[in-house]
C-alpha atoms as a printed R data frame, in Angstrom:
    type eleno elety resid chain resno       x       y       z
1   ATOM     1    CA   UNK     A     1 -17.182  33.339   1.335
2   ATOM     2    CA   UNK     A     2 -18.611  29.713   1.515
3   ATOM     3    CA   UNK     A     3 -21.274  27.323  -0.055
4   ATOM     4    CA   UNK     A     4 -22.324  24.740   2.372
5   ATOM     5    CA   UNK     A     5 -24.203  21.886   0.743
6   ATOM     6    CA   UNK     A     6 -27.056  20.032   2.882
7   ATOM     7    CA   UNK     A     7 -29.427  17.116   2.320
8   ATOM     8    CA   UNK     A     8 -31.776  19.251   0.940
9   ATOM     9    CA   UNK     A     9 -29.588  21.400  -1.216
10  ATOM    10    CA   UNK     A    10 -27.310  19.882  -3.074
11  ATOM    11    CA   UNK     A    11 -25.092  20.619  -6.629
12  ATOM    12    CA   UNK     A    12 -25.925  19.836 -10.088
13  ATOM    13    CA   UNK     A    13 -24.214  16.894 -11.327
14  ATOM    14    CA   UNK     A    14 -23.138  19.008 -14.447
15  ATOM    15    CA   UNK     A    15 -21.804  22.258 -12.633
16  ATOM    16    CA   UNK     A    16 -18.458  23.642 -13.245
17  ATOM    17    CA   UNK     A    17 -17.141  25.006  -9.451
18  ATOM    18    CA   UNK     A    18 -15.098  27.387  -9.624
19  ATOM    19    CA   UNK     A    19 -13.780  28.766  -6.210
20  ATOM    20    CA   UNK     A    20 -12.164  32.232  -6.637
21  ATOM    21    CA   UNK     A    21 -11.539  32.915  -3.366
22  ATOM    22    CA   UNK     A    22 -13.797  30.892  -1.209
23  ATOM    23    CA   UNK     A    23 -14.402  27.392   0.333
24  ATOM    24    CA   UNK     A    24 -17.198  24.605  -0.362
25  ATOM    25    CA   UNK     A    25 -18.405  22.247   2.640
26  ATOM    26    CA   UNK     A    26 -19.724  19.259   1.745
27  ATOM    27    CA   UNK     A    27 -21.219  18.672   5.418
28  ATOM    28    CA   UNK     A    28 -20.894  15.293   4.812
29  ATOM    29    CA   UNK     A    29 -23.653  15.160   1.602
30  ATOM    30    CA   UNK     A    30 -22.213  13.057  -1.042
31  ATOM    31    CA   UNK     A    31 -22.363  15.525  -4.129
32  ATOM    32    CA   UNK     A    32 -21.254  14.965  -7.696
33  ATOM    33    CA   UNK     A    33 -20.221  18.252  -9.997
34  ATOM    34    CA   UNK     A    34 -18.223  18.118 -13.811
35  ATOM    35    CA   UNK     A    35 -15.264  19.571 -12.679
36  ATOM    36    CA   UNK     A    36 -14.020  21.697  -9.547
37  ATOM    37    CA   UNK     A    37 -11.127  24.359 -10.403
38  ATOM    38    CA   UNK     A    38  -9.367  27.262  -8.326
39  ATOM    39    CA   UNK     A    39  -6.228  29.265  -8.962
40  ATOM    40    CA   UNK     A    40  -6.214  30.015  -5.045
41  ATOM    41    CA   UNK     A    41  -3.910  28.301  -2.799
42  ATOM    42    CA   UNK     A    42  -6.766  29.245   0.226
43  ATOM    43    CA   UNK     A    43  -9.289  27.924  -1.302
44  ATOM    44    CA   UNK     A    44 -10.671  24.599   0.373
45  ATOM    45    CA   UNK     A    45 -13.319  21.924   0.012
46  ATOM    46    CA   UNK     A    46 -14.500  20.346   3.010
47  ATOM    47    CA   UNK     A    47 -15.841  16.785   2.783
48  ATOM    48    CA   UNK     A    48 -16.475  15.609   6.063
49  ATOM    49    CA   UNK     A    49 -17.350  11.933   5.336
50  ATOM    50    CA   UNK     A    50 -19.082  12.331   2.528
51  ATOM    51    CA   UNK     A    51 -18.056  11.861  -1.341
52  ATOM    52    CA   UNK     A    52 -17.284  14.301  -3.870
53  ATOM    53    CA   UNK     A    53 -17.531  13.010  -7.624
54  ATOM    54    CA   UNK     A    54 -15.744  14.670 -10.590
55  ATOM    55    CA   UNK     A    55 -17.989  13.397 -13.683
56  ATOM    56    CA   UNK     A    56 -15.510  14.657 -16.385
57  ATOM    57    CA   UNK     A    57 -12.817  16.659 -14.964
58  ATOM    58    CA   UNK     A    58 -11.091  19.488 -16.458
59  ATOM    59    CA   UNK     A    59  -8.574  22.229 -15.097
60  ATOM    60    CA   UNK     A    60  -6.168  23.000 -12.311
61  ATOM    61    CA   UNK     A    61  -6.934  22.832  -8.859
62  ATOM    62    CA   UNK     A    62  -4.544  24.951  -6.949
63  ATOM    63    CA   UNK     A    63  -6.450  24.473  -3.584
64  ATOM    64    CA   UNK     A    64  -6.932  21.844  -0.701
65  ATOM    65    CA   UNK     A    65  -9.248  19.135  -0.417
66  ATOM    66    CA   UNK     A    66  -9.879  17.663   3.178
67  ATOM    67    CA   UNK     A    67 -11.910  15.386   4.869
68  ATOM    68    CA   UNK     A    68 -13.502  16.709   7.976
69  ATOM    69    CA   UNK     A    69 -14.685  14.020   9.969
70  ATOM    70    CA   UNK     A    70 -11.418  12.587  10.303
71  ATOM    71    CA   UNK     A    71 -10.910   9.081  10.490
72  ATOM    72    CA   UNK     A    72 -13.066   5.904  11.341
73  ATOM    73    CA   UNK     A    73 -12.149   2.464  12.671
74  ATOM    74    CA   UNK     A    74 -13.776   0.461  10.138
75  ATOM    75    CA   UNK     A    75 -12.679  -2.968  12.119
76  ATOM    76    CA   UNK     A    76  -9.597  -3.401   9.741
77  ATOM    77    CA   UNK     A    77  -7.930  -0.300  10.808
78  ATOM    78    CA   UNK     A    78  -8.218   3.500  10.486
79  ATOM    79    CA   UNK     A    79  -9.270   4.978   7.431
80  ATOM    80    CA   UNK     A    80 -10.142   8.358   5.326
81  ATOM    81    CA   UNK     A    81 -13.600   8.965   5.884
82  ATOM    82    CA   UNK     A    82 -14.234  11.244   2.796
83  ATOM    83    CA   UNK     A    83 -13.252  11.015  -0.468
84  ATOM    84    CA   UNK     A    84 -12.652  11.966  -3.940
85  ATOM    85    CA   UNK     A    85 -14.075  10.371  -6.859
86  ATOM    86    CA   UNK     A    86 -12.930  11.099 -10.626
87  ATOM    87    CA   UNK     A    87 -14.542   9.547 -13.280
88  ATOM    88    CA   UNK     A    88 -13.462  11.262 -16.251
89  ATOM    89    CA   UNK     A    89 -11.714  14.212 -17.922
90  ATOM    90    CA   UNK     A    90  -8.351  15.034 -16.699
91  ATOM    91    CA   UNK     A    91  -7.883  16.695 -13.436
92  ATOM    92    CA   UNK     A    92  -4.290  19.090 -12.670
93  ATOM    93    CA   UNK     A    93  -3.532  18.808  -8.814
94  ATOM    94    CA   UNK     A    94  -1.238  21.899  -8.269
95  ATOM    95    CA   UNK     A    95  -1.338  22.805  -4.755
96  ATOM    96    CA   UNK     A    96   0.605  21.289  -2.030
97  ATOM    97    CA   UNK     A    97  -1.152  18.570   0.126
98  ATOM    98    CA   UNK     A    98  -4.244  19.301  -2.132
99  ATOM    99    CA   UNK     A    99  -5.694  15.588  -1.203
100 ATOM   100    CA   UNK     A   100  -4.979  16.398   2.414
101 ATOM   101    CA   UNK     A   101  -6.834  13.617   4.216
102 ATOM   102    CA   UNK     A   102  -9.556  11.884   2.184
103 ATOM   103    CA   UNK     A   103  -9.358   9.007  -0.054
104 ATOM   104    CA   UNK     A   104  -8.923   9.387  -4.071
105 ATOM   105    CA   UNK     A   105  -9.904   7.222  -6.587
106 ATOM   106    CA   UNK     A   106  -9.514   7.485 -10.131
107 ATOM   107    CA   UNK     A   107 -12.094   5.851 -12.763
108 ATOM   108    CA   UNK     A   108 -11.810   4.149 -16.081
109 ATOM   109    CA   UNK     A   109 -11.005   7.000 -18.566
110 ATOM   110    CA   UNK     A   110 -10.025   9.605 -16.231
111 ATOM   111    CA   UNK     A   111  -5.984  10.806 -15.727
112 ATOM   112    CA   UNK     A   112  -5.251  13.032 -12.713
113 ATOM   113    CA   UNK     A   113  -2.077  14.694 -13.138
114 ATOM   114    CA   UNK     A   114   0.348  15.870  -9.964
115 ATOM   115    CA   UNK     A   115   1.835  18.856 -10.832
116 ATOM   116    CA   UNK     A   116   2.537  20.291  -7.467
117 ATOM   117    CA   UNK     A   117   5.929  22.712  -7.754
118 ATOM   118    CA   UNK     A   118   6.376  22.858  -4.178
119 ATOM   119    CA   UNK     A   119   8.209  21.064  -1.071
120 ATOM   120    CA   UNK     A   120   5.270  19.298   0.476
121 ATOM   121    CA   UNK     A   121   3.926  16.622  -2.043
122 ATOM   122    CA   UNK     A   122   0.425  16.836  -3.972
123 ATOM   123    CA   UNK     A   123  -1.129  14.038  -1.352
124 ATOM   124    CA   UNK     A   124  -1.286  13.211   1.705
125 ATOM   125    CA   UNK     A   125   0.818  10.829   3.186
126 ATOM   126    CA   UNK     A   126  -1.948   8.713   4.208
127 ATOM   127    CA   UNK     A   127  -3.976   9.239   1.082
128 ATOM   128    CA   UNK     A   128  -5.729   5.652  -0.056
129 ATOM   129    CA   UNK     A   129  -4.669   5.689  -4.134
130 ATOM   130    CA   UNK     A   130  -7.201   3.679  -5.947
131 ATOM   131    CA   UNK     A   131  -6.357   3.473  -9.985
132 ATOM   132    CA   UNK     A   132  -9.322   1.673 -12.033
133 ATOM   133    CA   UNK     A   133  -8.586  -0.222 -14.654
134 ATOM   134    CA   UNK     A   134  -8.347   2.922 -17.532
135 ATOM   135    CA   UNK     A   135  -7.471   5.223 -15.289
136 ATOM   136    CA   UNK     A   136  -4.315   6.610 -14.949
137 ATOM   137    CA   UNK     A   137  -2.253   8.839 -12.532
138 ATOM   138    CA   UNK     A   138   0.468  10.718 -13.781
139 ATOM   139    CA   UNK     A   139   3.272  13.065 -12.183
140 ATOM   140    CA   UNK     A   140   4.558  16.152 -13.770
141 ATOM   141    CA   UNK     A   141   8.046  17.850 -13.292
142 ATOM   142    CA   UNK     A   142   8.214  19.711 -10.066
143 ATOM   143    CA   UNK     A   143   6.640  17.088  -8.033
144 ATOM   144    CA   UNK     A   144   7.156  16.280  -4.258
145 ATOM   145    CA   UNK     A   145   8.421  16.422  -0.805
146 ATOM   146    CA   UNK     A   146  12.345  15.651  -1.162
147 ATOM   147    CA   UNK     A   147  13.867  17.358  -3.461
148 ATOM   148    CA   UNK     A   148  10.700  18.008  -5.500
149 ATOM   149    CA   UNK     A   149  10.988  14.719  -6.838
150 ATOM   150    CA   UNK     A   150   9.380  12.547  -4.359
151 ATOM   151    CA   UNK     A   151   5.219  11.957  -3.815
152 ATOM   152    CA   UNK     A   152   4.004   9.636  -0.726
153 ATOM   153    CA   UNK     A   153   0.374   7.892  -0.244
154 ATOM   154    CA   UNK     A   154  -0.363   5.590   2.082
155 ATOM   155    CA   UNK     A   155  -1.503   2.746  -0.195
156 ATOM   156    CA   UNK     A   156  -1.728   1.929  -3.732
157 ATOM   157    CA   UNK     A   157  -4.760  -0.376  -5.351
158 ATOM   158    CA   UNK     A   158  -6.565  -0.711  -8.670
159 ATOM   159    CA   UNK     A   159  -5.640  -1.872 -11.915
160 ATOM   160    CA   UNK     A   160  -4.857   1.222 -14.001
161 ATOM   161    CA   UNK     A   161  -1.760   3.044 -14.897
162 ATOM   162    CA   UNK     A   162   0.566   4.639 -12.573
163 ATOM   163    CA   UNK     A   163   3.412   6.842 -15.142
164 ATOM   164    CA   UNK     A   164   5.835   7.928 -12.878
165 ATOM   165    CA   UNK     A   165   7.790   9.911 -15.707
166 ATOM   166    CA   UNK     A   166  11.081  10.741 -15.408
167 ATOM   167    CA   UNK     A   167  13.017  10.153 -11.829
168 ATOM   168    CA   UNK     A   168  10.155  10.748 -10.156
169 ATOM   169    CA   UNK     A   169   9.707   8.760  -6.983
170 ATOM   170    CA   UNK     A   170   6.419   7.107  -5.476
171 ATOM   171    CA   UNK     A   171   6.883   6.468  -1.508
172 ATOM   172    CA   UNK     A   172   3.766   4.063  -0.206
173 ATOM   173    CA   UNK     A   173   4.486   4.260   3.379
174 ATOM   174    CA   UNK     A   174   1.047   1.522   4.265
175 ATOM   175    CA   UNK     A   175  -0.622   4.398   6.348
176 ATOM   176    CA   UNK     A   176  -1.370   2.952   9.464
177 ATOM   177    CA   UNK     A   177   1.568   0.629   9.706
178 ATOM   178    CA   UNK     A   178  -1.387  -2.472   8.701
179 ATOM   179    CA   UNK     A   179  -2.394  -1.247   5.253
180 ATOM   180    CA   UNK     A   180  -1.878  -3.900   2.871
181 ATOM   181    CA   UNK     A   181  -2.239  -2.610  -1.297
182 ATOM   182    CA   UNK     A   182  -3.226  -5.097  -3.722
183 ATOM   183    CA   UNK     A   183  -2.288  -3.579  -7.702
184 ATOM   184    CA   UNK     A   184  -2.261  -5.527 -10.892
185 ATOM   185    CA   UNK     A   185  -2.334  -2.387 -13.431
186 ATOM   186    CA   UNK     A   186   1.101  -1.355 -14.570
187 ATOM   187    CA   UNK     A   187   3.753   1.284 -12.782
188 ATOM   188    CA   UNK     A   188   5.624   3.073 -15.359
189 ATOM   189    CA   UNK     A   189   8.459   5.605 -15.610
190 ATOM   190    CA   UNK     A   190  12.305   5.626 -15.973
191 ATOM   191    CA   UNK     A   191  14.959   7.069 -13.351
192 ATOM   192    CA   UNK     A   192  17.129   5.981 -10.572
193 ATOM   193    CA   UNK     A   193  14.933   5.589  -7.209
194 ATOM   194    CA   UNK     A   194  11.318   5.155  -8.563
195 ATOM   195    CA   UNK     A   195   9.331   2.788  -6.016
196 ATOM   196    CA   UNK     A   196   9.920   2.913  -2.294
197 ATOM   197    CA   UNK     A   197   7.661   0.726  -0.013
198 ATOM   198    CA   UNK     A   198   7.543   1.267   3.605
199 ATOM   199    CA   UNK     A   199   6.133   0.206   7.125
200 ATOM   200    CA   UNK     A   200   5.229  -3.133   7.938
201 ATOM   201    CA   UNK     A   201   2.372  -3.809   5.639
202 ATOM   202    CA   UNK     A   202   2.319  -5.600   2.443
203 ATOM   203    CA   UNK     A   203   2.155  -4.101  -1.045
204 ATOM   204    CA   UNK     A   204   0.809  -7.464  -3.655
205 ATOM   205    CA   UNK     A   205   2.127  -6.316  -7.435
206 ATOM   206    CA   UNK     A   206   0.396  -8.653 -10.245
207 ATOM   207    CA   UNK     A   207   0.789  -6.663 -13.121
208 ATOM   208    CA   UNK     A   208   2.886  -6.199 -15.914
209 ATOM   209    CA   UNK     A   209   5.372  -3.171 -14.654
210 ATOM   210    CA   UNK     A   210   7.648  -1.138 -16.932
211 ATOM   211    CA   UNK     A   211   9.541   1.418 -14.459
212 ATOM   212    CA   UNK     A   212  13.283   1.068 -14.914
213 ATOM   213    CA   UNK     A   213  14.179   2.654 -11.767
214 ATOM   214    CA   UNK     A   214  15.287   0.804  -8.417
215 ATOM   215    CA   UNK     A   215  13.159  -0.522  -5.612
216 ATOM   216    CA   UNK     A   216  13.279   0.305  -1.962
217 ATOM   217    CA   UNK     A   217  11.996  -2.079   0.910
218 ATOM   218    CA   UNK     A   218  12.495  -0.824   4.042
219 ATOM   219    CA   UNK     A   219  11.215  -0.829   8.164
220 ATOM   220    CA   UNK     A   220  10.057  -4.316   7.762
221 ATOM   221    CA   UNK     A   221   7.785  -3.678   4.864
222 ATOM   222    CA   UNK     A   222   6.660  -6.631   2.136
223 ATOM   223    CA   UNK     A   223   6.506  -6.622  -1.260
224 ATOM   224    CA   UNK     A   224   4.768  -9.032  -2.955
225 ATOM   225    CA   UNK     A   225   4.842 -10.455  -6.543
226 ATOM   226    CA   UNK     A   226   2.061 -12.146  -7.615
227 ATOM   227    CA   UNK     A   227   1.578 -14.786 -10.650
228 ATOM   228    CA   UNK     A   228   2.585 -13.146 -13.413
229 ATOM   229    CA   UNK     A   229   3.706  -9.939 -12.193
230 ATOM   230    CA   UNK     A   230   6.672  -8.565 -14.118
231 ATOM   231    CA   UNK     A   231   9.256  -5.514 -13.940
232 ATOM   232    CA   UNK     A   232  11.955  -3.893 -15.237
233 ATOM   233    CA   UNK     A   233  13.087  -2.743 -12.314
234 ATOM   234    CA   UNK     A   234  16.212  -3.681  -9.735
235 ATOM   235    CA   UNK     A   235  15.059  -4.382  -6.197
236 ATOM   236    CA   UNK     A   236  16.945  -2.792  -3.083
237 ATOM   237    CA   UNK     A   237  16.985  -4.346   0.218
238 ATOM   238    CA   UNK     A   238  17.251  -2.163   3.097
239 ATOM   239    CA   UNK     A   239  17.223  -2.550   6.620
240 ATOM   240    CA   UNK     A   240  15.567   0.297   9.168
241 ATOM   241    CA   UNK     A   241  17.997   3.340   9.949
242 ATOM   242    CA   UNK     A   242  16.831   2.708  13.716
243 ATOM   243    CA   UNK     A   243  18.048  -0.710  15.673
244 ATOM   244    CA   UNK     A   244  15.057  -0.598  17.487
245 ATOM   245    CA   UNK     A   245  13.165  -0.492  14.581
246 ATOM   246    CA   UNK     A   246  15.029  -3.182  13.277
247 ATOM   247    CA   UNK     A   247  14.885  -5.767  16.181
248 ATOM   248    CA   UNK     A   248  11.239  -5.107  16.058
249 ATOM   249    CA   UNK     A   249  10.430  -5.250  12.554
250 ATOM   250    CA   UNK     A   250  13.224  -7.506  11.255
251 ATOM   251    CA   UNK     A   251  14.818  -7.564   7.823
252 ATOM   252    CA   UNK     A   252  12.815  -6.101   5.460
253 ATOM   253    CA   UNK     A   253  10.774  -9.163   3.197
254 ATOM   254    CA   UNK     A   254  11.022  -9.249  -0.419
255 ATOM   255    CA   UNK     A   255   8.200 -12.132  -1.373
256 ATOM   256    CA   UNK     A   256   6.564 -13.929  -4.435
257 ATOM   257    CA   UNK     A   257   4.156 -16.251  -5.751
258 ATOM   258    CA   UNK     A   258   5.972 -18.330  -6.568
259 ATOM   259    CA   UNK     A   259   8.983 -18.216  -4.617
260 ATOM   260    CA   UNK     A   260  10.956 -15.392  -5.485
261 ATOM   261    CA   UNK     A   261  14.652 -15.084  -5.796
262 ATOM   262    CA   UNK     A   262  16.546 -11.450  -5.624
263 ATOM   263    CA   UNK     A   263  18.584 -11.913  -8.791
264 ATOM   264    CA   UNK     A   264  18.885  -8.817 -10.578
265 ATOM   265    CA   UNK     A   265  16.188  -7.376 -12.735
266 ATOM   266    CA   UNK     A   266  12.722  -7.716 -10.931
267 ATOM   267    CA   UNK     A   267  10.886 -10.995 -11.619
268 ATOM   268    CA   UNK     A   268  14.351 -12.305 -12.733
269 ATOM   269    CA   UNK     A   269  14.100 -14.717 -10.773
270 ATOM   270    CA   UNK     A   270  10.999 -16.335 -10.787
């Protein structure tokens, strides 16, 4: 079964959906619900370009979320065309890929929790993560694509809380290759490998970052530490595995403002 929403028809801004074992399309109608739920791995929710808000989000969603139009060329590169807006409540992601294409972006007071057991990661790789200030994003055990301990986006921004619990890895490969992230809320967590930034864009940290785990800069990304970022953490330089990759992109850049100096324990050395 399926429930198509038009711009004449659309959902209550207070409805609980539930899919049991059937799909919603958006067709591109921005729509705003409390909470949307499924224990179904088949179930899906078609966006097209349109927006779908979570007012105060509850439950597990088991299913797949995906933006059907695709991508547009906005004139600063290609991005999601749909996405998904929480704005309270928390929110379980438990399906693999279950943002598979569309934007998500989490609002003051609202937590969505990745709790995907499986091999293929609860977002997609090119998934644009914006945390508001108050908002946090949280990973559960069983999380990821390598080794069920690793999640990838395709940029980070915001200001909220990113708790990356216990050797659990975030992978911000700047979907696109041009994507630059700008983040000044705080990335938390303790392990071994816990931040990995790749490509050649730029991810800008300016907050105050707890994670105790190491680093990764690799295929000619940049990190960037902004006045008065801090860390805990101990940065790893990298070079690509591939020498064409390497002649093209170059060593990978660790920066800062101000100058930053790769001396142990991150912001060390400013």
């Amino acid at each position: 079964a399926q429930l198509a929403t038009d711009r004449m028809c659309s959902l209550s801004s207070g409805t609980l959906v539930n899919l049991v074992s059937g799909n919603l399309n958006l067709n591109s109608v921005s729509t705003s619900v409390r909470t949307l739920v499924t224990n179904s791995p088949a179930a899906q929710v078609l966006l097209g370009n349109g927006t779908l808000t979570l007012a105060n989000a509850s439950g597990t969603f088991l299913g797949l979320v995906k933006s059907g139009g695709g991508f547009a060329n906005t004139g600063a590169g290609m991005v999601n065309v749909g996405k998904v807006q929480v704005n309270g409540g928390t929110w379980v992601l438990g399906g693999t890929r279950a943002i598979d294409g569309p934007d998500l972006s989490i609002g003051n007071g609202a937590t969505v929790s990745l709790n995907n057991a499986g091999t293929g990661g609860a977002l997609n790789d090119a998934t644009r993560l914006t945390v508001a200030a108050g908002g946090t994003l949280n990973f559960y055990t069983g999380l990821g694509e390598a080794g069920a301990t690793e999640e990838a986006i395709g940029t980070l921004m915001g200001a909220g809380t990113v708790d990356l619990g216990l050797n659990r890895t975030l992978l911000i490969k700047q979907a696109g290759g041009t994507s630059h992230g700008v983040f000044s809320g705080t990335i938390t967590g303790t392990g071994t490998r816990q931040l990995v930034v790749d490509g050649i864009g730029s991810l800008i940290l300016s907050g105050s970052n707890t994670y105790g785990g190491s680093t990764e800069i690799k295929n000619g990304a940049s990190l960037v530490l902004a006045m008065g970022a801090s860390g805990a953490s101990t940065v790893l330089r990298r070079r690509s595995s591939s020498p064409a990759a390497r002649r093209r992109a170059g060593t990978p850049r660790l920066a800062a403002r101000p100058a930053f100096r790769d001396r142990g324990p991150c912001g060390a050395g400013r």
